[in-house]
Amino acid sequence: MTRGAFISVSFFLICALLAVLFQVKYTVLDLENEHTKICLLLRSSHEKLRVLKAEWAFLNNPDRLFDLSKKYLSLRPIKGQQIVHYKDLQNSGMGEYDRERLMEIIGCGGKKR
Amino acid sequence: MRFWGKAYRVGIGLNRVSSLVSRLETGARNGAAQEEYTRQLRAEEPPLVADRRTRKLLGTGTVGFHSLGNWRLSTVALAFYFLFFLVCVRLVDVMILGPRKGYSANQMVSYETEIPRADIVDRNGNILATSIVTASAFVNTHEITDPLEVAERLPPILKECPVDELKRKLQSGKSFVWLARHLTPKRQDAIQRLGIPGIYLKKDYKRVYPHGNLASHVIGFCDIDGRGLSGVERSYERTLQQNQSQQPLRLSIDIRIQYIVANQLQESVDEFQAIGGNAILMDIKTGEIIAMESLPNLNANHPGDGKSECAFNRNTLGVNEPGSLLKILNVAIALESGKVTMQSSFDATLPVKIGKFCVTDCGRRHEVLKLRDAFIYSSNIAAIKMLQTFGGAPIQKRFFEDFGLFEKPAVELVEVGRPIFPKKWTEPTAMSSSYGYGIAISPLKLLTTINGIVNDGMLVEPTLIYGKQQMRQKIISSETSSRVRDLMRETAIYGTARSANRYAADFRIFGKTGTTYKNAKGMGYSIAGKRRRITSFVAGFPHENPRYILLVMLDEPKATPQTCGQATASWNAAPCGGKIIARIAPLLGIPAAEA
């Protein structure tokens, strides 16, 4: 290979490499920009979620719920007599029918009606 | 130099190419001259230097670089090389070094690496403290051209900052001065719309506490820069600040229970016109604190608004003489020592003298009391006799040391008070301590110790962190623990804690009341003939398999017509405790016992 041809081929290869490098560089830059945008979007969503969670916690303040419950509902605080353990239900001679119904209500199977 | 040498050689090459082209073009016109020249070349006798006409006809530049054509070509080539060089430099600048970043005026300056402080949640995951993103305005005074004009334009937006202060800030000559912190989105927008160069908005985080006053002593609060100043916010500062995973800090507090405890305690404080009150609910087995309230409290969102006393956590920082609640320890020591049994009797007919003080019983029963009666009627005289029976000061001190009564509680708070006790544990000190005076400890320490006694003798350090494994230490036998529980159960049914059992009879509580007089430093137990009380009540439930223990204290409760002029614990603290248990036990999943 003559010197001129070598220089020409080298020149061509360098140009090609530069073109590829240029393409790759800008593809990477585009991807990086996209990644940054997604990250910012994600971050923004997280921040909005934080605000929403804080608001939800504020709305669920027991004091507020108690006042709202008194105003709009006829619910009263539960009493100790209203609480029974499941094993006590089993030992209390409750019939098969009722037990299955209870299982159905609490989502643990039972016959469908 | 090497580069320019190469450029020179490349230039010569280009000249040769161009001269060849010129020759081909002129060849047709000057065929004869070309043939002549070719002939000379073939004859291998080329002229050393062609004459001017021949060179002009052939258009050759191969012989000398000093020809006019060569000079022109070389200059143009160099110019192109220089331009290509500039392009390459720019390409390197753009592609490798990257674009330069800069911020324009009023642009939001954000710090992407900044991580918000981690959340604090209760045992059920309800948010107790969180950080929300806001923006704060700052000024670079070097970029402000007319500070006075800017100071006139800002006040409608920054209402909290007076004009004079704004002028001072704008003329300070500093490159960073805060104008306003934690602006609302509306105010951020208004500032940006002003378009004043030199005024920037910086992304910022604001700590918010959705439940306000609730559990404010436990959670604590932060300063404007988000640094913890009190409570868990301070003690877990590093964990919350450097939490890369953003995992929330889960406390053992249950915000529903906390609300009920705070609500009921506030009702009692109002009813008995007490200056304050405090309550702690603890899981007996794990030592987890389910609720801890101290009144008066503060709104963690605006900690500076309340009085200084509102920031005082009575449960951990306040120390006082526990009064009759210490008789639980006295009885436990007596039974554990083996020198006192359930059948033992104590002569409480006459008062006992300790130095200049005369110890009497409030109930004025003045009889020989069995251990059971001495406990459920809370006899001071019998407590001293009990101490003397089991061995006095040395034995008591050894047990107190085992109970950890002389050390501050190991809870995850900075605001923890050390117990106050005499350096020398003398016999009069031990006698005072047997019925609850002579040693001042925090309510949390008192509850921890009593918990250790009723929890099958297993002392568990209190904790505010959900699921944390705590140190356990056996301090008394299970038999003694069971007997003490039985005695406390009898106190709830027949003794001074009857008023609590009236409200919480369904949950088989066991408890003990205590009334102590406040000892104002240097002024004794009585000021201007008036004695100021602290009333307390401790109760566990359910009796057979205790799961929770509650301590309620009221500071200086007053007598009311409903209490028949009485202001002792059985008239105020005990009913308050009973009401709390009646409300929280169903939520804690404690079923009512069968009648």
XYZ file of C-alpha atoms in Angstrom:
708
model
C 0.000 0.000 0.000
C 1.367 3.339 -0.992
C 1.810 6.107 1.455
C -0.927 8.190 -0.137
C -3.408 5.325 -0.025
C -2.513 4.642 3.581
C -3.096 8.269 4.470
C -6.377 8.297 2.564
C -7.647 5.116 4.221
C -6.557 6.411 7.633
C -8.249 9.699 6.941
C -11.417 7.906 5.898
C -11.322 5.664 8.978
C -10.770 8.608 11.264
C -13.670 10.422 9.653
C -15.854 7.347 10.021
C -14.795 6.938 13.637
C -15.506 10.570 14.316
C -18.926 10.226 12.761
C -19.687 7.129 14.844
C -18.324 8.792 17.965
C -20.388 11.843 17.221
C -23.501 9.702 16.791
C -22.831 7.666 19.931
C -22.055 10.744 21.960
C -25.282 12.444 21.054
C -27.307 9.277 21.484
C -25.848 8.970 24.983
C -26.565 12.618 25.644
C -30.156 12.135 24.529
C -30.505 9.085 26.728
C -28.970 10.939 29.643
C -31.384 13.780 29.136
C -34.259 11.350 29.013
C -32.970 9.636 32.152
C -32.675 12.965 33.934
C -36.181 13.900 32.879
C -37.553 10.581 34.150
C -35.639 10.968 37.414
C -36.992 14.478 37.856
C -40.481 13.262 37.096
C -40.059 10.438 39.576
C -38.717 12.807 42.162
C -41.536 15.224 41.560
C -44.033 12.374 41.910
C -42.377 11.298 45.153
C -42.606 14.828 46.459
C -46.271 15.043 45.510
C -46.826 11.698 47.206
C -45.177 13.021 50.342
C -47.553 15.966 50.388
C -50.533 13.707 49.772
C -49.454 11.342 52.530
C -49.020 14.262 54.923
C -52.457 15.515 53.987
C -53.920 12.045 54.424
C -52.331 11.805 57.879
C -53.723 15.223 58.723
C -57.199 14.218 57.552
C -56.953 11.040 59.633
C -56.117 12.885 62.795
C -58.010 10.999 65.528
C -59.339 14.227 66.978
C -60.835 15.263 63.634
C -62.252 11.794 62.977
C -63.812 11.745 66.419
C -65.532 15.075 65.789
C -66.720 14.000 62.335
C -67.951 10.698 63.695
C -69.943 12.488 66.379
C -71.379 14.866 63.807
C -72.308 12.514 60.984
C -72.359 8.950 62.305
C -74.155 7.113 65.016
C -71.048 5.023 65.774
C -69.820 4.797 69.320
C -66.499 3.492 70.667
C -66.473 -0.290 70.915
C -66.816 -1.905 74.293
C -64.938 -4.835 75.729
C -67.989 -7.073 75.509
C -68.021 -6.653 71.742
C -64.628 -8.321 71.375
C -64.266 -12.090 71.331
C -61.420 -14.307 70.258
C -62.080 -16.684 67.402
C -61.201 -19.668 69.585
C -63.915 -18.553 72.001
C -66.371 -18.581 69.109
C -65.400 -22.158 68.330
C -65.744 -23.215 71.963
C -69.036 -21.450 72.452
C -70.980 -24.150 70.594
C -71.670 -22.004 67.560
C -73.270 -24.126 64.816
C -71.534 -25.226 61.638
C -73.792 -22.997 59.577
C -72.827 -19.855 61.471
C -69.142 -20.665 61.479
C -69.092 -21.090 57.707
C -70.989 -17.874 57.296
C -68.445 -16.122 59.496
C -65.577 -17.570 57.451
C -67.243 -16.297 54.325
C -67.687 -12.851 55.771
C -64.070 -12.545 56.804
C -62.926 -13.878 53.415
C -61.573 -17.252 54.518
C -63.725 -19.479 52.301
C -67.033 -21.090 53.292
C -70.016 -21.922 51.131
C -71.134 -19.335 48.627
C -74.722 -18.300 48.748
C 7.296 21.820 15.147
C 6.653 18.247 14.094
C 3.088 19.149 13.275
C 4.116 22.087 11.120
C 6.744 19.875 9.412
C 4.043 17.370 8.532
C 1.788 20.148 7.345
C 4.603 21.404 5.137
C 5.087 17.972 3.608
C 1.384 17.515 3.039
C 1.387 20.965 1.438
C 4.088 19.880 -0.985
C 2.070 16.761 -1.834
C -0.989 18.848 -2.570
C 1.096 21.145 -4.752
C 2.251 18.172 -6.737
C -1.277 16.986 -7.280
C -2.393 20.443 -8.347
C 0.548 20.818 -10.730
C -0.282 17.456 -12.326
C -3.834 18.643 -12.909
C -2.526 21.892 -14.384
C -0.275 19.951 -16.660
C -3.137 17.828 -17.953
C -5.172 20.940 -18.632
C -2.411 22.791 -20.405
C -1.120 19.665 -22.105
C -3.613 19.858 -24.899
C -2.758 23.445 -25.657
C 0.953 23.015 -25.369
C 1.408 19.585 -26.870
C 4.657 20.536 -28.595
C 6.265 21.953 -25.538
C 5.142 18.935 -23.496
C 6.567 16.517 -26.027
C 9.828 18.441 -25.927
C 9.910 18.214 -22.147
C 9.014 14.514 -22.155
C 11.743 13.850 -24.615
C 14.193 15.583 -22.363
C 13.024 13.472 -19.441
C 13.405 10.240 -21.440
C 16.832 11.307 -22.562
C 17.595 11.418 -18.806
C 18.955 14.831 -19.264
C 16.455 17.098 -17.661
C 17.450 20.674 -17.368
C 18.502 21.562 -13.882
C 16.488 24.733 -13.984
C 13.775 25.285 -16.577
C 13.550 28.663 -18.045
C 10.661 30.966 -17.074
C 8.694 30.396 -20.318
C 8.886 26.621 -20.130
C 7.746 26.595 -16.515
C 4.882 28.845 -17.423
C 3.852 26.587 -20.309
C 4.104 23.378 -18.273
C 2.620 24.948 -15.155
C 5.057 22.937 -13.058
C 5.749 23.746 -9.396
C 7.801 20.726 -8.618
C 11.107 22.328 -8.801
C 10.920 25.168 -6.218
C 8.676 25.930 -3.287
C 9.306 29.572 -3.784
C 7.116 29.735 -6.824
C 4.087 32.024 -6.658
C 1.511 29.187 -7.214
C 2.973 27.101 -4.457
C 2.823 29.977 -2.060
C -0.848 30.574 -2.765
C -1.743 26.927 -2.400
C 0.205 26.565 0.812
C -1.416 29.632 2.324
C -4.908 28.413 1.455
C -4.107 24.946 2.814
C -2.777 26.389 6.040
C -5.871 28.516 6.362
C -8.018 25.408 5.963
C -5.899 23.484 8.463
C -6.335 26.295 10.928
C -10.085 26.322 10.413
C -10.254 22.536 10.805
C -8.181 22.865 13.936
C -10.672 25.361 15.355
C -13.539 23.029 14.485
C -11.753 20.152 16.242
C -11.131 22.255 19.320
C -14.782 23.193 19.412
C -15.818 19.566 18.933
C -13.651 18.530 21.866
C -15.110 21.362 23.880
C -18.707 20.444 23.079
C -18.456 16.680 22.978
C -15.951 15.872 25.686
C -15.949 18.771 28.057
C -19.725 19.165 27.766
C -21.987 22.164 27.903
C -21.455 24.808 30.569
C -24.158 25.062 33.208
C -25.453 28.319 34.513
C -28.503 29.710 36.217
C -30.464 32.603 35.036
C -32.123 35.095 37.284
C -35.126 33.827 39.270
C -34.410 30.285 38.231
C -35.043 27.614 40.837
C -31.705 26.456 42.192
C -32.026 22.818 43.066
C -29.617 20.438 44.682
C -30.326 17.019 43.302
C -28.195 15.228 45.868
C -30.228 16.591 48.789
C -32.303 13.880 50.435
C -35.280 14.815 52.568
C -35.263 13.868 56.236
C -36.850 10.450 56.719
C -40.415 10.149 57.981
C -41.402 9.097 61.477
C -44.378 6.757 61.632
C -46.313 5.108 64.435
C -46.507 1.343 64.975
C -49.313 1.078 62.379
C -47.490 3.143 59.742
C -49.418 6.391 60.303
C -47.238 9.382 59.555
C -46.196 11.349 62.618
C -43.563 13.545 60.973
C -42.685 14.076 57.337
C -40.797 16.517 55.125
C -42.547 18.233 52.254
C -40.826 20.123 49.485
C -41.078 23.901 49.504
C -38.893 26.737 48.254
C -37.081 29.491 50.095
C -36.065 32.827 48.621
C -32.541 34.164 48.903
C -30.745 37.148 47.439
C -27.312 37.689 45.961
C -26.875 41.362 46.791
C -24.025 41.749 44.265
C -26.564 41.290 41.483
C -29.053 43.808 42.884
C -28.721 47.100 41.060
C -31.218 49.151 43.034
C -31.772 47.705 46.545
C -34.230 50.416 47.584
C -36.502 49.802 44.626
C -36.390 46.027 45.210
C -37.164 46.583 48.897
C -40.295 48.484 47.865
C -41.466 45.775 45.454
C -41.066 42.758 47.743
C -43.249 43.540 50.810
C -46.597 42.594 49.214
C -45.218 39.057 48.822
C -42.895 38.783 51.804
C -45.300 40.137 54.387
C -43.398 38.667 57.315
C -40.306 40.707 56.419
C -40.576 44.469 57.171
C -39.281 46.972 54.606
C -36.443 48.137 56.855
C -35.212 44.619 57.350
C -35.470 43.982 53.616
C -33.391 47.088 52.901
C -30.801 45.986 55.433
C -30.590 42.552 53.852
C -30.396 43.898 50.312
C -27.655 46.374 51.236
C -25.637 43.884 53.282
C -23.179 43.255 50.431
C -23.352 39.492 50.919
C -23.730 36.965 48.150
C -26.249 34.845 50.084
C -28.935 36.232 52.378
C -32.205 34.469 53.160
C -35.270 36.548 52.326
C -38.023 34.125 53.316
C -38.197 30.437 54.162
C -40.715 27.807 53.160
C -42.796 29.826 50.721
C -46.141 28.562 49.509
C -46.423 27.759 45.772
C -48.464 30.921 45.290
C -45.765 33.112 46.826
C -43.033 31.294 44.892
C -44.910 32.091 41.694
C -45.324 35.729 42.716
C -41.590 36.120 43.360
C -40.719 34.560 40.014
C -43.162 36.862 38.265
C -41.349 39.890 39.706
C -38.322 38.857 37.646
C -35.816 40.666 39.834
C -32.232 39.657 38.960
C -30.361 38.475 42.045
C -33.372 36.970 43.804
C -33.419 33.195 43.656
C -35.602 30.395 44.922
C -33.881 27.446 46.526
C -35.535 24.082 46.874
C -36.121 23.414 50.552
C -37.845 20.923 52.822
C -40.239 21.758 55.610
C -40.826 19.380 58.498
C -44.525 18.930 59.204
C -46.326 17.105 61.985
C -49.850 16.200 60.833
C -51.011 15.400 64.360
C -49.917 18.724 65.856
C -49.886 18.485 69.644
C -50.342 14.732 69.804
C -47.223 12.940 71.067
C -45.244 16.130 70.525
C -42.930 15.367 73.453
C -42.073 11.978 72.000
C -41.660 13.014 68.384
C -40.052 16.346 69.211
C -39.534 19.043 66.622
C -36.928 20.490 64.243
C -35.530 23.930 63.647
C -36.159 25.821 60.399
C -33.211 24.049 58.747
C -34.626 20.621 59.590
C -32.269 19.751 62.442
C -33.841 17.875 65.358
C -34.097 19.896 68.550
C -36.019 17.600 70.863
C -37.635 14.208 71.197
C -36.923 11.407 68.759
C -36.152 14.028 66.116
C -33.073 14.932 68.117
C -32.018 11.544 69.467
C -32.293 9.964 65.984
C -30.900 12.999 64.154
C -28.241 11.105 62.221
C -30.522 8.200 61.324
C -33.227 10.504 60.016
C -30.874 12.889 58.229
C -28.650 10.330 56.506
C -31.332 7.854 55.575
C -30.456 6.990 51.970
C -33.085 4.263 51.729
C -35.768 6.655 52.997
C -37.075 3.962 55.322
C -39.261 5.645 57.952
C -38.411 5.447 61.621
C -41.148 3.321 63.151
C -42.058 4.203 66.697
C -43.837 1.969 69.174
C -46.451 4.693 69.676
C -50.008 3.954 68.535
C -51.506 7.286 67.548
C -55.096 6.130 68.262
C -54.185 5.087 71.804
C -52.112 8.222 72.189
C -55.141 10.312 71.284
C -57.386 8.573 73.816
C -54.782 8.869 76.571
C -54.193 12.571 75.793
C -57.893 13.294 75.476
C -58.845 11.616 78.746
C -55.891 13.110 80.582
C -56.816 16.594 79.362
C -60.393 16.055 80.566
C -59.109 15.129 84.027
C -56.658 18.050 84.107
C -59.527 20.390 83.253
C -61.944 18.753 85.685
C -59.562 18.910 88.645
C -57.893 22.175 87.582
C -54.494 20.553 87.720
C -51.501 22.505 86.443
C -50.450 19.511 84.399
C -50.597 15.799 83.975
C -48.815 12.929 82.358
C -49.509 9.352 81.385
C -47.552 6.418 79.953
C -48.881 3.165 78.550
C -46.338 0.398 78.159
C -46.363 -3.122 76.781
C -45.451 -5.212 79.811
C -43.575 -7.940 77.931
C -41.598 -5.905 75.408
C -41.210 -2.568 77.189
C -42.572 -0.761 74.123
C -44.218 2.525 74.978
C -47.629 2.580 73.289
C -48.554 6.079 74.447
C -46.758 8.819 76.325
C -48.424 12.137 76.974
C -47.374 15.119 79.022
C -49.639 18.126 79.566
C -49.377 20.972 78.825
C -47.956 20.091 75.470
C -47.014 22.058 72.368
C -47.827 22.034 68.698
C -44.725 20.609 67.025
C -45.513 22.652 63.894
C -45.160 25.900 65.891
C -42.955 25.063 68.867
C -42.157 28.673 69.601
C -45.768 29.654 70.153
C -46.269 27.920 73.506
C -44.832 28.634 76.937
C -41.496 27.122 77.868
C -43.185 24.712 80.277
C -45.075 23.199 77.332
C -41.808 21.767 76.016
C -41.132 20.011 79.321
C -41.661 16.277 79.179
C -42.905 15.355 82.638
C -42.657 11.643 81.904
C -38.931 11.501 81.342
C -37.436 14.788 82.497
C -39.523 15.561 85.555
C -38.425 13.824 88.742
C -40.488 13.730 91.895
C -41.004 11.583 94.949
C -43.305 8.768 93.867
C -45.301 8.460 97.062
C -47.255 5.324 97.799
C -46.445 3.743 94.437
C -43.051 2.935 95.931
C -44.847 0.672 98.414
C -45.163 -1.823 95.543
C -41.375 -2.075 95.605
C -41.353 -2.229 99.392
C -43.790 -5.139 99.448
C -41.933 -6.918 96.642
C -38.639 -6.629 98.550
C -40.297 -7.789 101.746
C -41.808 -10.874 100.092
C -38.649 -11.622 98.086
C -36.478 -11.422 101.207
C -38.478 -14.284 102.704
C -38.778 -12.509 106.042
C -42.292 -11.334 105.324
C -45.140 -13.552 104.167
C -48.710 -12.920 103.135
C -49.737 -13.816 106.689
C -47.397 -11.294 108.344
C -48.958 -8.515 110.426
C -47.719 -5.021 111.195
C -48.615 -2.791 114.105
C -49.930 0.482 112.707
C -51.587 1.713 115.871
C -49.034 4.431 116.665
C -47.302 6.961 114.430
C -43.593 6.480 113.701
C -41.100 9.275 114.335
C -38.262 9.904 111.880
C -36.187 12.734 113.317
C -38.483 15.723 113.614
C -41.105 14.186 111.341
C -44.009 12.104 112.502
C -45.298 9.534 110.021
C -48.999 8.758 110.210
C -51.600 7.052 108.049
C -54.114 9.010 106.044
C -56.896 6.540 106.702
C -56.299 6.726 110.476
C -57.022 3.024 110.857
C -54.565 2.691 113.784
C -54.678 -1.066 114.099
C -52.602 -4.126 113.483
C -52.725 -4.717 109.770
C -52.115 -7.828 107.780
C -49.875 -7.491 104.749
C -52.884 -7.432 102.429
C -54.652 -4.657 104.352
C -51.445 -2.687 104.857
C -51.012 -2.680 101.091
C -54.540 -2.089 99.860
C -55.141 0.711 102.374
C -51.654 2.068 101.746
C -50.446 2.304 105.330
C -47.272 4.355 105.767
C -46.653 3.044 109.271
C -46.964 -0.564 108.130
C -44.565 0.141 105.244
C -41.903 1.304 107.747
C -42.535 -1.725 109.969
C -42.226 -3.943 106.895
C -38.850 -2.348 106.079
C -37.646 -2.951 109.611
C -38.771 -6.579 109.368
C -36.929 -7.427 106.155
C -33.642 -5.828 107.198
C -33.714 -2.064 106.793
C -31.512 0.200 104.710
C -28.819 -2.242 103.409
C -31.343 -4.730 102.006
C -33.515 -1.971 100.561
C -30.555 -0.274 98.895
C -29.348 -3.547 97.376
C -32.777 -4.220 95.876
C -33.124 -0.642 94.661
C -29.771 -1.023 92.908
C -30.964 -4.275 91.320
C -34.120 -2.519 90.164
C -31.930 0.195 88.582
C -33.705 2.855 90.589
C -30.571 4.967 90.937
C -29.966 5.170 87.193
C -31.810 7.173 84.592
C -34.084 5.220 82.243
C -32.450 4.039 79.030
C -35.086 5.375 76.668
C -34.362 6.806 73.202
C -34.790 10.424 74.229
C -32.330 13.121 75.156
C -34.700 14.658 77.693
C -34.202 12.163 80.500
C -33.906 13.175 84.149
C -31.507 11.551 86.581
C -32.920 10.269 89.886
C -32.206 12.379 92.960
C -31.292 10.475 96.109
C -29.052 10.951 99.170
C -25.439 9.876 98.850
C -25.617 8.009 102.154
C -28.437 5.522 102.351
C -29.173 5.841 106.051
C -31.959 4.273 108.080
C -34.168 7.427 108.050
C -33.725 7.607 104.264
C -34.755 3.977 103.935
C -37.762 4.584 106.199
C -38.853 7.538 104.062
C -38.339 5.519 100.905
C -40.459 2.655 102.184
C -43.581 4.813 101.765
C -42.377 6.836 98.779
C -40.317 9.810 99.951
C -36.595 10.508 100.123
C -35.905 9.554 96.530
C -37.058 11.403 93.424
C -37.337 9.533 90.130
C -38.990 10.151 86.795
C -42.412 8.640 86.086
C -40.891 6.532 83.314
C -38.312 5.068 85.679
C -41.019 4.362 88.239
C -43.213 2.629 85.663
C -40.272 0.598 84.330
C -39.463 -0.648 87.819
C -43.071 -1.503 88.674
C -43.360 -3.195 85.285
C -40.335 -5.333 86.156
C -42.047 -6.436 89.361
C -45.402 -7.378 87.824
C -43.832 -8.901 84.668
C -42.874 -12.148 86.413
C -39.921 -10.293 87.926
C -38.397 -9.544 84.516
C -37.139 -5.985 84.203
C -37.363 -4.729 80.612
C -35.922 -1.380 79.586
C -38.518 0.911 77.984
C -38.288 1.708 74.296
C -39.948 4.026 71.816
C -38.869 1.987 68.791
C -41.187 -0.661 67.368
C -39.842 -4.202 67.530
C -36.611 -3.302 69.288
C -35.175 -6.030 71.469
C -34.536 -4.673 74.947
C -32.276 -5.825 77.734
C -34.009 -8.094 80.216
C -33.017 -8.800 83.760
C -34.623 -10.950 86.428
C -35.058 -8.869 89.553
C -37.511 -10.891 91.658
C -39.020 -14.356 91.502
C -42.198 -15.165 89.567
C -43.939 -16.166 92.814
C -43.280 -12.783 94.403
C -44.395 -11.089 91.202
C -47.627 -13.065 91.182
C -48.308 -12.170 94.832
C -47.714 -8.484 94.206
C -50.131 -8.628 91.244
C -52.717 -10.285 93.463
C -52.286 -7.572 96.080
C -52.698 -4.895 93.420
C -55.800 -6.674 92.123
C -57.250 -6.583 95.635
C -56.397 -2.881 95.821
C -58.388 -2.342 92.627
C -61.384 -4.265 93.984
C -61.402 -3.276 97.647
C -58.716 -0.659 98.200
C -57.771 2.814 97.107
C -58.071 2.003 93.380
C -61.759 1.059 93.522
C -62.688 4.173 91.594
C -60.606 2.967 88.640
C -62.127 -0.486 88.730
C -65.571 1.086 88.533
C -64.814 2.185 84.968
C -62.620 -0.696 83.845
C -64.127 -3.643 85.698
C -64.423 -5.597 82.449
C -60.676 -5.784 81.997
C -59.660 -7.155 85.387
C -57.205 -4.420 86.233
C -54.708 -4.513 89.096
C -53.429 -1.210 90.401
C -52.193 1.065 93.124
C -52.680 4.727 93.874
C -50.189 7.201 95.286
C -50.464 10.719 96.609
C -47.345 12.674 97.342
C -46.712 16.210 98.491
C -44.471 18.306 96.323
C -41.217 19.313 97.882
C -40.392 22.814 96.700
C -36.632 23.185 97.018
C -35.803 25.090 100.177
C -39.433 25.578 101.111
C -40.412 22.118 102.336
C -43.645 20.299 101.683
C -45.907 23.153 102.695
C -46.008 26.691 101.297
C -48.060 29.234 103.222
C -49.837 26.389 104.949
C -50.829 24.841 101.640
C -49.641 21.484 100.476
C -49.374 20.849 96.780
C -50.023 17.308 95.699
C -49.037 15.043 92.875
C -51.474 12.190 92.550
C -50.635 9.033 90.668
C -52.163 5.743 89.663
C -50.552 2.682 88.142
C -52.544 -0.206 86.715
C -51.910 -3.315 84.670
C -54.418 -5.400 82.748
C -55.645 -8.071 82.405
C -54.782 -9.583 85.773
C -54.252 -13.231 84.713
C -51.965 -12.534 81.811
C -50.860 -8.901 82.080
C -50.156 -7.254 78.731
C -50.209 -3.527 79.360
C -49.366 -1.222 82.233
C -50.516 2.368 82.616
C -49.268 5.206 84.783
C -51.299 8.389 85.246
C -50.171 11.445 87.200
C -51.903 14.733 87.921
C -49.959 17.745 89.138
C -51.712 19.777 91.829
C -55.266 18.572 91.265
C -57.912 20.469 93.221
C -60.832 19.113 95.167
C -64.265 19.474 93.578
C -67.800 19.119 94.960
C -67.980 15.742 93.207
C -64.925 14.531 95.120
C -66.374 15.533 98.483
C -63.541 18.009 99.007
C -60.875 15.338 98.515
C -57.952 15.609 96.137
C -56.080 12.357 96.667
C -55.240 9.930 93.884
C -58.230 7.693 94.438
C -60.476 10.668 93.646
C -58.793 11.950 90.514
C -55.883 9.955 89.074
C -57.502 6.548 89.586
C -60.806 7.413 87.834
C -58.820 8.989 85.027
C -56.787 5.795 84.646
C -59.921 3.655 84.765
C -61.558 5.699 82.019
C -58.451 5.459 79.856
C -58.296 1.674 80.233
C -61.998 1.315 79.475
C -61.472 3.161 76.184
C -58.173 1.682 75.049
C -58.532 -1.961 76.047
C -60.986 -2.830 73.206
C -58.660 -1.148 70.718
C -55.772 -3.185 72.069
C -57.804 -6.335 71.508
C -58.378 -7.115 75.168
C -61.747 -8.850 75.495
C -63.960 -8.189 78.473
C -63.641 -10.776 81.202
C -66.714 -12.882 81.992
C -68.630 -11.672 85.001
